[in-house]
CSV table of C-alpha atoms in Angstrom, one decimal:
chain,number,residue,atom,x,y,z
F,3,MET,CA,135.5,87.3,50.3
F,4,LYS,CA,139.2,87.9,49.7
F,5,ILE,CA,141.3,88.0,52.7
F,6,VAL,CA,145.1,87.9,53.7
F,7,ILE,CA,146.4,85.2,55.9
F,8,ASP,CA,150.1,85.1,56.7
F,9,GLY,CA,150.8,87.5,53.9
F,10,LYS,CA,148.8,85.3,51.3
F,11,ALA,CA,145.7,86.4,49.6
F,12,THR,CA,142.8,83.8,49.6
F,13,TRP,CA,139.1,83.6,49.3
F,14,ILE,CA,136.9,82.4,52.0
F,15,ASN,CA,134.7,79.4,50.9
F,16,TYR,CA,131.4,80.1,52.7
F,17,HIS,CA,130.0,76.7,51.9
F,18,HIS,CA,133.0,75.2,53.8
F,19,LEU,CA,132.6,77.8,56.5
F,20,TYR,CA,128.9,76.7,56.9
F,21,CYS,CA,129.8,73.1,57.1
F,22,PHE,CA,132.2,74.0,59.8
F,23,HIS,CA,129.6,75.9,61.5
F,24,THR,CA,127.2,73.0,61.3
F,25,ILE,CA,129.7,70.4,62.5
F,26,VAL,CA,130.3,72.2,65.7
F,27,LEU,CA,126.6,73.0,66.3
F,28,GLN,CA,125.6,69.4,65.6
F,29,GLY,CA,128.3,68.0,67.8
F,30,GLY,CA,130.3,66.1,65.2
F,31,LEU,CA,130.7,64.8,61.6
F,32,THR,CA,128.0,62.2,61.9
F,33,LYS,CA,125.0,64.3,62.8
F,34,ALA,CA,126.3,67.2,60.7
F,35,SER,CA,126.4,64.9,57.6
F,36,GLU,CA,122.9,63.8,58.2
F,37,PHE,CA,121.7,67.4,58.8
F,38,LEU,CA,123.4,68.6,55.6
F,39,GLY,CA,122.7,65.5,53.5
F,40,ILE,CA,126.3,65.2,52.7
F,41,GLY,CA,128.3,61.9,53.1
F,42,GLN,CA,130.4,61.9,56.1
F,43,SER,CA,133.7,61.1,54.2
F,44,ALA,CA,132.8,64.0,51.7
F,45,LEU,CA,132.2,66.5,54.7
F,46,SER,CA,135.6,65.3,56.4
F,47,ILE,CA,137.4,66.0,53.0
F,48,GLN,CA,135.7,69.5,52.8
F,49,MET,CA,136.9,70.3,56.2
F,50,LYS,CA,140.4,69.5,55.5
F,51,GLN,CA,140.3,71.5,52.2
F,52,PHE,CA,138.9,74.4,54.4
F,53,GLU,CA,141.7,74.1,56.9
F,54,ALA,CA,144.3,73.9,54.1
F,55,GLN,CA,142.9,77.1,52.7
F,56,LEU,CA,143.0,78.8,56.0
F,57,GLY,CA,146.4,77.5,56.7
F,58,PHE,CA,145.8,76.2,60.1
F,59,SER,CA,143.7,73.5,61.8
F,60,LEU,CA,140.3,74.1,63.3
F,61,PHE,CA,140.0,70.9,65.3
F,62,GLU,CA,142.0,68.8,67.7
F,63,ARG,CA,141.3,65.3,66.5
F,64,SER,CA,141.9,62.1,68.5
F,65,HIS,CA,140.2,58.8,68.6
F,66,ARG,CA,137.6,59.9,66.0
F,67,LYS,CA,136.6,62.8,68.1
F,68,MET,CA,136.8,66.3,66.9
F,69,LYS,CA,137.2,69.2,69.5
F,70,VAL,CA,137.4,72.9,68.3
F,71,ASN,CA,140.7,74.3,69.1
F,72,GLU,CA,141.5,78.0,70.0
F,73,ARG,CA,141.7,79.2,66.4
F,74,GLY,CA,138.5,77.3,65.6
F,75,GLN,CA,136.8,79.0,68.4
F,76,VAL,CA,137.6,82.3,66.8
F,77,VAL,CA,136.3,81.2,63.3
F,78,LEU,CA,133.2,79.8,65.0
F,79,SER,CA,132.5,83.1,66.6
F,80,TYR,CA,132.6,84.8,63.3
F,81,ALA,CA,130.7,82.1,61.5
F,82,LYS,CA,127.9,82.5,64.0
F,83,GLU,CA,127.6,86.2,63.3
F,84,ILE,CA,127.8,85.8,59.7
F,85,PHE,CA,124.9,83.2,59.5
F,86,ARG,CA,122.9,85.1,62.0
F,87,LEU,CA,123.1,88.2,59.7
F,88,GLY,CA,122.2,85.9,56.9
F,89,ASP,CA,119.1,84.8,58.6
F,90,GLU,CA,118.3,88.4,59.6
F,91,MET,CA,118.6,89.4,55.9
F,92,VAL,CA,116.2,86.6,54.9
F,93,GLN,CA,113.8,87.6,57.5
F,94,THR,CA,113.9,91.2,56.5
F,95,LEU,CA,113.4,90.4,52.8
F,96,ASN,CA,110.4,88.2,53.8
F,97,ASP,CA,109.0,91.3,55.7
F,98,ARG,CA,108.7,92.9,52.2
F,99,PRO,CA,106.3,90.9,50.1
F,100,ALA,CA,105.8,91.7,46.5
F,101,SER,CA,102.9,94.1,47.1
F,102,ASP,CA,105.2,96.3,49.1
F,103,ARG,CA,103.2,95.8,52.1
F,104,VAL,CA,105.5,95.6,55.1
F,105,HIS,CA,105.0,92.4,57.2
F,106,VAL,CA,105.2,92.7,60.9
F,107,GLN,CA,105.5,89.7,63.2
F,108,ILE,CA,104.3,90.2,66.8
F,109,GLY,CA,104.8,88.0,69.7
F,110,ALA,CA,102.6,88.3,72.8
F,111,LEU,CA,102.8,86.4,76.1
F,112,ASP,CA,99.7,84.3,76.6
F,113,THR,CA,99.3,86.4,79.9
F,114,ILE,CA,98.9,89.6,78.1
F,115,PRO,CA,95.3,91.0,78.0
F,116,LYS,CA,93.9,90.2,74.4
F,117,HIS,CA,92.7,93.8,74.2
F,118,LEU,CA,96.3,95.1,74.3
F,119,THR,CA,97.3,92.7,71.4
F,120,VAL,CA,94.4,93.9,69.4
F,121,GLU,CA,95.3,97.6,69.7
F,122,LEU,CA,98.9,96.7,68.7
F,123,VAL,CA,97.6,94.8,65.7
F,124,SER,CA,95.2,97.7,64.8
F,125,GLN,CA,97.9,100.2,64.9
F,126,ALA,CA,100.1,97.9,62.6
F,127,LEU,CA,97.4,97.6,60.1
F,128,SER,CA,96.7,101.3,60.1
F,129,ARG,CA,100.3,101.6,58.7
F,130,LYS,CA,99.3,99.4,55.7
F,131,SER,CA,101.2,96.4,57.2
F,132,SER,CA,100.3,92.8,57.1
F,133,VAL,CA,100.6,91.1,60.6
F,134,THR,CA,101.3,87.7,62.1
F,135,VAL,CA,100.6,87.2,65.8
F,136,MET,CA,102.3,84.5,67.7
F,137,GLU,CA,101.5,83.7,71.4
F,138,GLY,CA,103.8,81.7,73.6
F,139,LYS,CA,106.0,81.4,76.8
F,140,PRO,CA,108.5,84.2,77.8
F,141,LEU,CA,111.6,82.4,76.9
F,142,GLU,CA,110.5,81.0,73.5
F,143,LEU,CA,109.2,84.3,72.4
F,144,LEU,CA,112.4,86.1,73.6
F,145,ASN,CA,114.5,83.7,71.6
F,146,ASP,CA,112.2,84.4,68.5
F,147,LEU,CA,112.7,88.0,69.0
F,148,MET,CA,116.5,87.7,69.4
F,149,ASP,CA,116.7,85.5,66.2
F,150,HIS,CA,114.4,88.0,64.3
F,151,ARG,CA,111.6,85.5,63.8
F,152,ILE,CA,109.3,88.2,65.4
F,153,ASP,CA,109.7,92.0,65.3
F,154,LEU,CA,107.9,93.0,68.4
F,155,LEU,CA,107.2,91.4,71.7
F,156,LEU,CA,104.4,92.2,74.1
F,157,THR,CA,105.4,91.3,77.6
F,158,ASN,CA,104.8,92.0,81.3
F,159,ALA,CA,108.3,91.2,82.4
F,160,LEU,CA,111.5,92.7,81.1
F,161,PRO,CA,114.0,89.9,80.1
F,162,GLN,CA,117.5,90.0,81.5
F,163,VAL,CA,119.8,90.3,78.5
F,164,ARG,CA,123.0,92.1,77.9
F,165,PRO,CA,122.8,95.9,77.4
F,166,GLY,CA,122.1,97.0,73.8
F,167,GLN,CA,120.4,93.7,72.8
F,168,ILE,CA,116.8,94.9,73.2
F,169,PHE,CA,114.8,98.2,73.2
F,170,ALA,CA,111.9,98.2,75.7
F,171,LYS,CA,109.1,100.7,76.0
F,172,ARG,CA,106.4,100.6,78.8
F,173,ILE,CA,103.3,101.1,77.3
F,174,ALA,CA,100.8,100.4,80.2
F,175,ARG,CA,100.7,100.6,83.9
F,176,LEU,CA,97.5,98.8,84.7
F,177,PRO,CA,95.8,98.9,88.1
F,178,LEU,CA,95.0,95.5,89.7
F,179,TRP,CA,91.4,94.8,91.0
F,180,VAL,CA,89.7,92.0,92.7
F,181,VAL,CA,86.7,90.9,90.7
F,182,GLY,CA,84.1,88.3,90.9
F,183,SER,CA,80.6,87.1,89.8
F,184,LYS,CA,77.4,88.5,91.2
F,185,ALA,CA,77.4,86.0,93.9
F,186,PHE,CA,80.4,87.8,95.4
F,187,LEU,CA,79.1,91.3,95.2
F,188,LYS,CA,78.4,91.4,99.0
F,189,LEU,CA,82.1,91.4,99.8
F,190,LYS,CA,82.5,94.8,98.2
F,191,ASP,CA,81.3,96.5,101.4
F,192,ASN,CA,84.1,95.6,103.7
F,193,PHE,CA,86.9,95.0,101.4
F,194,PRO,CA,89.7,93.8,102.0
F,195,GLU,CA,88.6,92.1,105.2
F,196,SER,CA,85.6,90.6,103.4
F,197,ILE,CA,87.8,88.4,101.1
F,198,LYS,CA,89.3,86.4,104.0
F,199,SER,CA,89.0,82.7,103.3
F,200,GLN,CA,87.3,83.2,100.0
F,201,PRO,CA,88.0,81.0,97.0
F,202,PHE,CA,90.5,82.6,94.5
F,203,ILE,CA,91.5,81.8,91.0
F,204,LEU,CA,95.0,83.1,90.7
F,205,PRO,CA,97.8,83.4,88.3
F,206,THR,CA,100.9,81.1,89.0
F,207,ALA,CA,103.4,82.1,91.5
F,208,ASP,CA,106.0,83.3,89.0
F,209,SER,CA,103.8,86.1,87.6
F,210,ASN,CA,104.1,89.8,88.5
F,211,VAL,CA,100.4,90.1,89.3
F,212,ARG,CA,100.5,87.2,91.8
F,213,HIS,CA,103.6,88.9,93.5
F,214,GLU,CA,101.8,92.3,93.8
F,215,PHE,CA,98.8,90.3,95.2
F,216,GLU,CA,100.9,88.4,97.8
F,217,ASN,CA,102.4,91.6,99.1
F,218,PHE,CA,98.9,93.0,99.5
F,219,ARG,CA,97.6,89.7,101.1
F,220,GLN,CA,100.5,89.7,103.6
F,221,LEU,CA,100.0,93.3,104.4
F,222,HIS,CA,96.5,92.8,105.4
F,223,GLN,CA,97.0,89.2,106.8
F,224,LEU,CA,94.4,87.6,104.6
F,225,PRO,CA,94.1,83.9,104.6
F,226,LEU,CA,92.7,82.7,101.3
F,227,ASP,CA,91.5,79.6,99.7
F,228,PHE,CA,93.7,79.1,96.6
F,229,LEU,CA,91.1,77.1,94.4
F,230,VAL,CA,92.7,77.4,91.0
F,231,GLU,CA,96.2,78.5,89.7
F,232,THR,CA,96.4,79.4,85.9
F,233,GLN,CA,98.5,81.6,83.8
F,234,ASP,CA,95.9,81.9,81.1
F,235,ILE,CA,94.0,85.1,81.8
F,236,MET,CA,91.0,84.1,79.8
F,237,VAL,CA,90.6,80.9,81.8
F,238,GLN,CA,90.7,83.1,84.9
F,239,LYS,CA,88.0,85.3,83.6
F,240,LEU,CA,85.7,82.3,82.5
F,241,LEU,CA,86.2,80.5,85.9
F,242,ALA,CA,85.4,83.8,87.7
F,243,ILE,CA,82.3,84.4,85.4
F,244,LYS,CA,81.1,80.9,86.5
F,245,GLY,CA,81.2,82.0,90.1
F,246,LEU,CA,83.9,79.5,91.1
F,247,GLY,CA,86.0,82.2,92.8
F,248,LEU,CA,87.4,85.6,92.9
F,249,SER,CA,90.2,86.7,90.7
F,250,ILE,CA,92.8,89.5,90.5
F,251,MET,CA,93.1,91.1,87.2
F,252,PRO,CA,94.4,94.2,85.5
F,253,GLU,CA,91.5,96.8,85.1
F,254,PHE,CA,92.0,96.9,81.3
F,255,ALA,CA,91.7,93.1,81.0
F,256,VAL,CA,88.2,92.9,82.6
F,257,LYS,CA,86.7,96.2,81.5
F,258,GLU,CA,84.4,94.6,78.9
F,259,PHE,CA,83.1,92.0,81.5
F,260,LEU,CA,82.4,94.7,84.0
F,261,ILE,CA,80.4,96.7,81.4
F,262,LYS,CA,78.3,93.5,80.5
F,263,ARG,CA,77.9,92.9,84.2
F,264,GLU,CA,79.4,89.4,83.8
F,265,LEU,CA,82.0,90.3,86.5
F,266,PHE,CA,81.8,92.9,89.3
F,267,LEU,CA,84.4,95.1,91.0
F,268,ILE,CA,85.0,93.7,94.5
F,269,GLY,CA,87.9,95.9,95.4
F,270,LYS,CA,90.9,97.9,94.1
F,271,ILE,CA,94.4,96.9,95.3
F,272,PRO,CA,96.2,100.2,96.2
F,273,ARG,CA,99.5,100.9,94.6
F,274,ALA,CA,99.5,97.6,92.7
F,275,PHE,CA,100.0,97.5,89.1
F,276,GLU,CA,100.9,95.2,86.1
F,277,GLU,CA,103.3,96.9,83.7
F,278,ILE,CA,103.2,96.0,80.1
F,279,PHE,CA,106.2,96.5,77.8
F,280,LEU,CA,106.8,96.5,74.0
F,281,ILE,CA,110.0,95.2,73.1
F,282,SER,CA,112.2,95.0,69.9
F,283,ALA,CA,115.7,93.6,69.3
F,284,ALA,CA,118.7,95.3,68.0
F,285,ARG,CA,119.0,94.7,64.2
F,286,LYS,CA,121.4,95.6,61.5
F,287,ILE,CA,118.5,96.2,59.1
F,288,GLU,CA,115.3,97.5,60.7
F,289,ASN,CA,111.7,96.5,59.8
F,290,PRO,CA,110.6,100.0,59.0
F,291,SER,CA,107.0,99.5,60.1
F,292,ALA,CA,108.0,97.7,63.3
F,293,ALA,CA,110.4,100.6,64.1
F,294,ALA,CA,107.7,103.2,63.6
F,295,ILE,CA,105.3,101.2,65.8
F,296,MET,CA,108.0,100.9,68.5
F,297,ARG,CA,108.3,104.8,68.5
F,298,THR,CA,104.8,105.8,68.3
F,299,PHE,CA,102.6,103.1,69.8
F,300,LYS,CA,100.1,104.3,72.4
F,301,ILE,CA,97.1,102.6,73.9
F,302,GLN,CA,94.2,104.6,72.4
F,303,SER,CA,91.3,103.2,74.5
F,304,HIS,CA,92.9,103.1,77.9
F,305,SER,CA,94.0,105.7,80.5
F,306,THR,CA,96.4,104.3,83.2
F,307,GLN,CA,94.5,106.2,85.9
F,308,THR,CA,92.2,104.3,88.1
F,309,ARG,CA,88.4,104.9,87.2
F,310,ASP,CA,85.2,103.7,88.6
F,311,ALA,CA,83.7,100.6,87.1
F,312,PRO,CA,80.2,99.1,87.2
F,313,SER,CA,79.4,97.5,90.7
């Protein structure tokens, strides 16, 4: 790119810009030279050439240490955006394989009911897309979304980011139920008093489901026996099926097990819900299939209204 600096036309050397970007991110010449596979002296020469081309220094140098100066910080901010857009371009092109089947990369928190993930994948496939599903923790998946390594994120908590960075759509508001194996079915008659001091398999304290349940428990002054804490909803189900304790789950997550009579409804927690969101990140170039799913996705097999379940 040809630019004018102090009245002189010059061309930006993007290789040198990338080397500068890497030196700063890696914390110095030594690690940057290892990362780039370039000799340290050669890298130092390239930086001096880049500074000479720009007409100003990017670093404050003292005792073999390099600290980015004020102008260097300006260049760095642009370099980050330039190479972020480059990564986005590569990701977008990778979403368009030779078959013209648009590829959609979906992230789902490991606390999200698998039925919801299946519905999202099904609707992506109905658009003739290929799909990759990644499960993980909130922060790592949010980073993947912001860096465009995934196109869509299923989550039960809205992340705290700057306005305009993400687009979020609430796709479900799931009633919370107390469920258990047949051994606990007698507790249904006097709910919620009946669950006092009963063993419970609960999500961890940082989850919204746990927060809703704690409010309910305190309202009714219910002492409980917290037997197991786990954020994995499938582990919660399996432990509950084994009869090891009661569990609190979204209706949608246990519907199949209620129909099979592997779990039974003990009681419904009034005015308590788990909200599920579909999130995408702002991009210069949209993945067309992901954008369409974001606009139109609806849960086909679920009503957010509370319904009766087998007991």
